[in-house]
Tab-separated table of C-alpha atoms in Angstrom:
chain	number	residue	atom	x	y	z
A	83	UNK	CA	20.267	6.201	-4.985
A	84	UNK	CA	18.300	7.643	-7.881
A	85	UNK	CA	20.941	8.601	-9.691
A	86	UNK	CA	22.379	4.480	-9.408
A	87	UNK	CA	18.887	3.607	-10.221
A	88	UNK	CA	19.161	6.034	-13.456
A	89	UNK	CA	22.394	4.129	-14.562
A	90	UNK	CA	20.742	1.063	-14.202
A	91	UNK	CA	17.569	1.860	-16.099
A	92	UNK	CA	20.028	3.019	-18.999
A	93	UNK	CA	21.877	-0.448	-19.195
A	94	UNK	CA	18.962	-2.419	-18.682
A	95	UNK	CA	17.237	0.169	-21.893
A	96	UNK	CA	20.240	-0.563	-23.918
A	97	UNK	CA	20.342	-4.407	-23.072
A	98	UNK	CA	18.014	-7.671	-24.590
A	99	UNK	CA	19.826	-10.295	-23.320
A	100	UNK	CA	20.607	-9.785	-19.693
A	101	UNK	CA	21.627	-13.018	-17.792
A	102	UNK	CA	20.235	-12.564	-13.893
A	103	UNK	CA	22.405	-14.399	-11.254
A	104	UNK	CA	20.936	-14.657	-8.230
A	105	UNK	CA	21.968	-15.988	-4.676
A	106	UNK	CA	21.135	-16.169	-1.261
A	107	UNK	CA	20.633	-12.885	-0.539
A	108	UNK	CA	17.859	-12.832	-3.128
A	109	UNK	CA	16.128	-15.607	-1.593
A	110	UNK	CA	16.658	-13.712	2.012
A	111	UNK	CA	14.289	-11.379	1.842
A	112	UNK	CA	11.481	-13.854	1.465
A	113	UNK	CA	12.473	-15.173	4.632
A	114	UNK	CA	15.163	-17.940	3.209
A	115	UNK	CA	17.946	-18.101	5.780
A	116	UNK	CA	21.536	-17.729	4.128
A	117	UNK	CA	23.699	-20.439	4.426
A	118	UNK	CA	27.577	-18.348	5.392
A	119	UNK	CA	27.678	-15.529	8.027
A	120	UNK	CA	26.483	-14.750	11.169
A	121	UNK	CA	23.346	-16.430	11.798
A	122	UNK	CA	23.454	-18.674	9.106
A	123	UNK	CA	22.150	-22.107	8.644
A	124	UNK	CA	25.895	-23.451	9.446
A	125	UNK	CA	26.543	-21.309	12.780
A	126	UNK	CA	23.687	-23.757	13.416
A	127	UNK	CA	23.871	-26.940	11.638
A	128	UNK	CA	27.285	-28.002	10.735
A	129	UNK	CA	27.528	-28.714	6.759
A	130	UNK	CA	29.960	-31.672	7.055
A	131	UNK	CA	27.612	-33.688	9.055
A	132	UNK	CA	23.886	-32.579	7.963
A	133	UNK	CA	24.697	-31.550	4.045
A	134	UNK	CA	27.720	-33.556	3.184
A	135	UNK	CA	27.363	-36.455	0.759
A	136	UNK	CA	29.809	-39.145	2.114
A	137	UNK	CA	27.688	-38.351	5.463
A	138	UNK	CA	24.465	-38.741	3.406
A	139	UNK	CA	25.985	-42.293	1.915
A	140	UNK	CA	26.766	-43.383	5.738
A	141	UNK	CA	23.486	-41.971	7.697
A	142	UNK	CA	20.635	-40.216	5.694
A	143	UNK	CA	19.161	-39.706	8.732
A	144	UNK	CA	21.043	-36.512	9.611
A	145	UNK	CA	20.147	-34.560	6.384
A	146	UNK	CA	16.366	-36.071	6.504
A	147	UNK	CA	16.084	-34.492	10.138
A	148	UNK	CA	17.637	-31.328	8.940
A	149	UNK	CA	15.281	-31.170	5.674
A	150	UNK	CA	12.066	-31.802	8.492
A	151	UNK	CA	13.135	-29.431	10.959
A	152	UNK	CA	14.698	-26.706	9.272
A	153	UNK	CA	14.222	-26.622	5.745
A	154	UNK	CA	10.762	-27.766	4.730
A	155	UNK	CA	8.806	-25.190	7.213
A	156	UNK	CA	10.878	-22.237	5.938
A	157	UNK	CA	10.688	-23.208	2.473
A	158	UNK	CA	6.913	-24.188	2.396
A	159	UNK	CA	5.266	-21.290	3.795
A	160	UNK	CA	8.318	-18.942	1.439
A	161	UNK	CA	6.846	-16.706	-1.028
A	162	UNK	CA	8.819	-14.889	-3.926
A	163	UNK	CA	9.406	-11.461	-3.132
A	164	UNK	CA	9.179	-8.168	-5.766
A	165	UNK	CA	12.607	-9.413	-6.659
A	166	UNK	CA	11.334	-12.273	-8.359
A	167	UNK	CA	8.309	-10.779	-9.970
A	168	UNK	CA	10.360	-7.776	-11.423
A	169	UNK	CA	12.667	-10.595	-13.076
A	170	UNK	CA	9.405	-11.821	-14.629
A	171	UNK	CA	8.528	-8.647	-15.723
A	172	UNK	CA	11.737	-8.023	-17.136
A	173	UNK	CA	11.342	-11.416	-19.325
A	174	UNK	CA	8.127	-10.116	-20.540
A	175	UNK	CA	9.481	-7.157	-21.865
A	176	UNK	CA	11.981	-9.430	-23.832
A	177	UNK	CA	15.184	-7.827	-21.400
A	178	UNK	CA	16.149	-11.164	-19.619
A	179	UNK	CA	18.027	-14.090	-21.221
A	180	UNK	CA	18.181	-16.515	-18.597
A	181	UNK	CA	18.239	-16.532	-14.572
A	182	UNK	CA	21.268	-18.641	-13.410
A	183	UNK	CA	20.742	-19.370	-9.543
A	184	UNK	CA	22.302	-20.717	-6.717
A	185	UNK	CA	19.021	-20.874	-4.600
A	186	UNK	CA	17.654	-24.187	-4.137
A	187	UNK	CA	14.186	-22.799	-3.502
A	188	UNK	CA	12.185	-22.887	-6.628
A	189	UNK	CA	10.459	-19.609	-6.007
A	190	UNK	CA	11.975	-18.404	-9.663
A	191	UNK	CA	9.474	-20.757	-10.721
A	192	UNK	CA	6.726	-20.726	-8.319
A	193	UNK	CA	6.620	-16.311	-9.097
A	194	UNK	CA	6.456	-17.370	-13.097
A	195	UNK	CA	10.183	-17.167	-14.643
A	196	UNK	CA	10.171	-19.893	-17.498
A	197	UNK	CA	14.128	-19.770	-18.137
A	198	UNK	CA	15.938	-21.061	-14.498
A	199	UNK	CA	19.306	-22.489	-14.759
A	200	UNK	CA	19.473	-23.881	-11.237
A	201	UNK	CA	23.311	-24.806	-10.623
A	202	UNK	CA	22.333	-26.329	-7.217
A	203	UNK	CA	19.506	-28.060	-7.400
A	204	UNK	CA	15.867	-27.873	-6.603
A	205	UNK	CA	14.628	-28.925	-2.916
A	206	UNK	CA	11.256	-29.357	-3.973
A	207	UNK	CA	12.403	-32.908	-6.469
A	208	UNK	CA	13.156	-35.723	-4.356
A	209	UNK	CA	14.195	-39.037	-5.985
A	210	UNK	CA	14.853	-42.529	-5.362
A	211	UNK	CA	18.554	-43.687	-5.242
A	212	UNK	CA	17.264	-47.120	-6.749
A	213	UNK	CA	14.321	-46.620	-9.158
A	214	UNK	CA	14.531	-42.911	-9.545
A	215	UNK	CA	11.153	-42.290	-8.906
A	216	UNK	CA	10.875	-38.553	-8.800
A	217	UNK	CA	8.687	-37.555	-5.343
A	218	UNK	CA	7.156	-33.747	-4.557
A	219	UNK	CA	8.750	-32.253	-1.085
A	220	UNK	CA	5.462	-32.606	0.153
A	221	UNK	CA	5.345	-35.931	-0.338
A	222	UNK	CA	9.035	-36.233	0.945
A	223	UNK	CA	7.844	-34.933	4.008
A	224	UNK	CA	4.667	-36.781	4.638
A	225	UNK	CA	7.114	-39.929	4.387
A	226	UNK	CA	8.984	-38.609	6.936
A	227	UNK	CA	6.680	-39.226	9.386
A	228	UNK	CA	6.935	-42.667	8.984
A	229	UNK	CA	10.328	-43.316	8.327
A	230	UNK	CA	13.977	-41.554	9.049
A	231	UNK	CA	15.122	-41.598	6.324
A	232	UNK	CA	12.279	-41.839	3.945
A	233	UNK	CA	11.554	-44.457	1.462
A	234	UNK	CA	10.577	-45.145	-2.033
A	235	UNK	CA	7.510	-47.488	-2.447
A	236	UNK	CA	10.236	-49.497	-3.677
A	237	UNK	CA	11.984	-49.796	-0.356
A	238	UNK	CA	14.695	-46.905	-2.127
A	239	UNK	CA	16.091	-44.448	-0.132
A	240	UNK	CA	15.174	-41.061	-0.958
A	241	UNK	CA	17.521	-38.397	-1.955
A	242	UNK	CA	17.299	-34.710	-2.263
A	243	UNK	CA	17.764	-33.223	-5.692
A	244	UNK	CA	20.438	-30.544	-4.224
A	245	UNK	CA	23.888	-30.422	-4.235
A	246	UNK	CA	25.404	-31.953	-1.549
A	247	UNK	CA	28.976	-31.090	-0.653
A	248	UNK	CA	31.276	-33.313	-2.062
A	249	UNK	CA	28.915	-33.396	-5.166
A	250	UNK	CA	29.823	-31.749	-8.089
A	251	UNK	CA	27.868	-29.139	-9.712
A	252	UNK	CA	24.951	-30.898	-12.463
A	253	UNK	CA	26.955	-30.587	-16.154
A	254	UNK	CA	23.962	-30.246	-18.317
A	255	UNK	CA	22.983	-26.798	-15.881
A	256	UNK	CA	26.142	-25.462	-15.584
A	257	UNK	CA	26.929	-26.131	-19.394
A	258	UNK	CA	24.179	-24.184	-20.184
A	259	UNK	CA	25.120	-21.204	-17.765
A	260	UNK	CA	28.161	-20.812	-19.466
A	261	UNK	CA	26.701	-20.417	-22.664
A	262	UNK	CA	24.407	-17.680	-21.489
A	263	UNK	CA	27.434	-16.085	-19.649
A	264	UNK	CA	28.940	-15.850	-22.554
A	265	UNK	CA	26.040	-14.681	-24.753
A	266	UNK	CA	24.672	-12.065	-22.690
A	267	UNK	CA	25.082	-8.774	-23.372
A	268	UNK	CA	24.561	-7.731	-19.251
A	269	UNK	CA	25.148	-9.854	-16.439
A	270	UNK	CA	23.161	-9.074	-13.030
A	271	UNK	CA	24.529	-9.976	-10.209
A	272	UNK	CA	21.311	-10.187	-7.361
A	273	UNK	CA	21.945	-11.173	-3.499
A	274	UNK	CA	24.907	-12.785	-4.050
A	275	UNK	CA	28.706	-12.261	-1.908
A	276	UNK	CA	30.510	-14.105	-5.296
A	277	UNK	CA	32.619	-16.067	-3.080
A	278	UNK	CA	31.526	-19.898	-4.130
A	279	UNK	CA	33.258	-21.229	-6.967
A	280	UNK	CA	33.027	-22.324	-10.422
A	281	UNK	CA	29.814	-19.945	-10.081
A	282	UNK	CA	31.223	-16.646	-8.565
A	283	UNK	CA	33.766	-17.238	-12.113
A	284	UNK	CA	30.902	-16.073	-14.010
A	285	UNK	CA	30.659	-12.794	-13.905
A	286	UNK	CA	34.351	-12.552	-14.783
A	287	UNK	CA	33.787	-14.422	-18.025
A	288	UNK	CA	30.862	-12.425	-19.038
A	289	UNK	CA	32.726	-9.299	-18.207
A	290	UNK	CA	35.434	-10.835	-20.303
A	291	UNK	CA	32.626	-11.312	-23.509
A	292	UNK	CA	32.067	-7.786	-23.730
A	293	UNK	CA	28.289	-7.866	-21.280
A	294	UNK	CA	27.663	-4.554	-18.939
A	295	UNK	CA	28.124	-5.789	-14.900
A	296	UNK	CA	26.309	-4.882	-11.940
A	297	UNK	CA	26.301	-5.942	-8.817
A	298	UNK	CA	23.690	-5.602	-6.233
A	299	UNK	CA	24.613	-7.089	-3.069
A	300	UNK	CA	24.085	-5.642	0.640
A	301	UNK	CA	27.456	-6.082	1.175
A	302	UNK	CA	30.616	-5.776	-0.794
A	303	UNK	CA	31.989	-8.763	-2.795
A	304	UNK	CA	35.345	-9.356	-4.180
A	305	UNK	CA	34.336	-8.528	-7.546
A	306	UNK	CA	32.945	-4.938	-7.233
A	307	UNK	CA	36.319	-3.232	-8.711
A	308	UNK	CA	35.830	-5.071	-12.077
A	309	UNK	CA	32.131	-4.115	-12.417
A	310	UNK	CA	30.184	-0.842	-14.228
A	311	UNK	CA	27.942	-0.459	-11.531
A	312	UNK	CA	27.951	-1.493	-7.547
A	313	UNK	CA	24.634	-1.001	-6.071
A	314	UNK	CA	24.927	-1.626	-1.611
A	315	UNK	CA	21.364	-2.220	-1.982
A	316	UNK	CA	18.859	-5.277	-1.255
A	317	UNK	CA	17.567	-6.572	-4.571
A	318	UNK	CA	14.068	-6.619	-4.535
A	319	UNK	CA	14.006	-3.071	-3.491
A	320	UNK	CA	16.555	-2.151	-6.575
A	321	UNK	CA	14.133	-4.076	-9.047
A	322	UNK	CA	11.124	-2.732	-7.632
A	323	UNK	CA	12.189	0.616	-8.652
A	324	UNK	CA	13.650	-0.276	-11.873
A	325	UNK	CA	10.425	-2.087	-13.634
């Protein structure tokens, strides 16, 4: 391990515009369920019915109970982990570019990064589908105790500002994580398996574009052969021993 961590350093001293990728596995470790796997949110809660978007259009109800039971406990009391402040750190020392995430959790922000490209969403914007009246999870939630599915003051129903399946991804975000793919000069794969597409492309392209890759992931992905370095590692504890 300290001689992977030594290879790392070296990239990451030879590097000013690293592009950090992160996914679930990033967010796991601050006590963020993964979605895929065993014991993952859909072993429990089946995606077609309680994250789908012709569901949502048909009965809001099932994502809005899903969002009060499940998602807004875990998410509120979530903290960001060293992963998230060694990402900071790293943009501080003028190393990282941009963070490109598939986490929906905001704690990029909430642990200081100023540069988030988040290709699914943010769970912590809610908006009206008629007015577009932009509404705090908190305050999501509070109207959730009056009303399945909330409402807008304007009698709107409220919407999450996630992907849904069966949306596609926002253009203006992942426009703007192409660019960086292509720009950076590293690209850091952090917690994620690479499986879900037009994002697990990414590293490909930036490999492509002449940028150093490494992958840390617990487990292996189908992208390992193509990259300079494959840490088996959880990513806070690999960034808390690079910074």
């Amino acid at each position: 391990m300290k001689e992977t961590i030594s290879k790392l350093k070296k990239f990451v001293s030879t590097s000013d515009q690293i592009v950090a990728f992160t996914g679930a596995g990033f967010s796991a470790e601050s006590g963020i369920s993964t979605f895929r796997g065993a014991g993952g949110l859909w072993s429990k809660y089946d995606p077609s019915i309680y994250a789908d978007v012709n569901r949502f259009r048909e009965d809001p109800s099932y994502y809005w109970s899903f969002f009060r039971d499940e998602r807004y406990p875990v998410i509120k009391r979530a903290k960001p982990n060293e992963g998230h402040f060694a990402l900071v750190e790293l943009e501080k020392r003028g190393k990282l570019y941009r963070v490109i995430t598939q986490n929906i959790d905001g704690l990029h922000q909430v642990a200081g990064s100023s540069d988030v490209i988040e290709l699914h969403g943010n769970t912590r914007k809610i908006f009206c589908l008629s007015c577009d009246r932009v509404y705090s999870m908190d305050e999501a939630y509070r109207l959730l105790q009056e009303d399945l599915p909330p409402r807008c003051s304007c009698g709107g129903v409220l919407k999450p500002g996630t992907v849904l399946f069966g949306e596609p991804l926002p253009q203006a975000a992942l426009d703007m994580a192409m660019l960086a793919v292509r720009n950076c000069d590293m690209f850091l794969v952090l917690g994620s398996s690479l499986v879900v597409y037009p994002a697990a492309s990414m590293p490909r392209i930036a490999k492509k574009s002449g940028a150093v890759l490494v992958i840390v992931n617990i487990d292996p992905t189908p992208l390992d052969d193509m990259a300079d370095l494959v840490i088996n590692e959880s990513a806070s504890k690999v960034l808390s021993r690079l910074i």
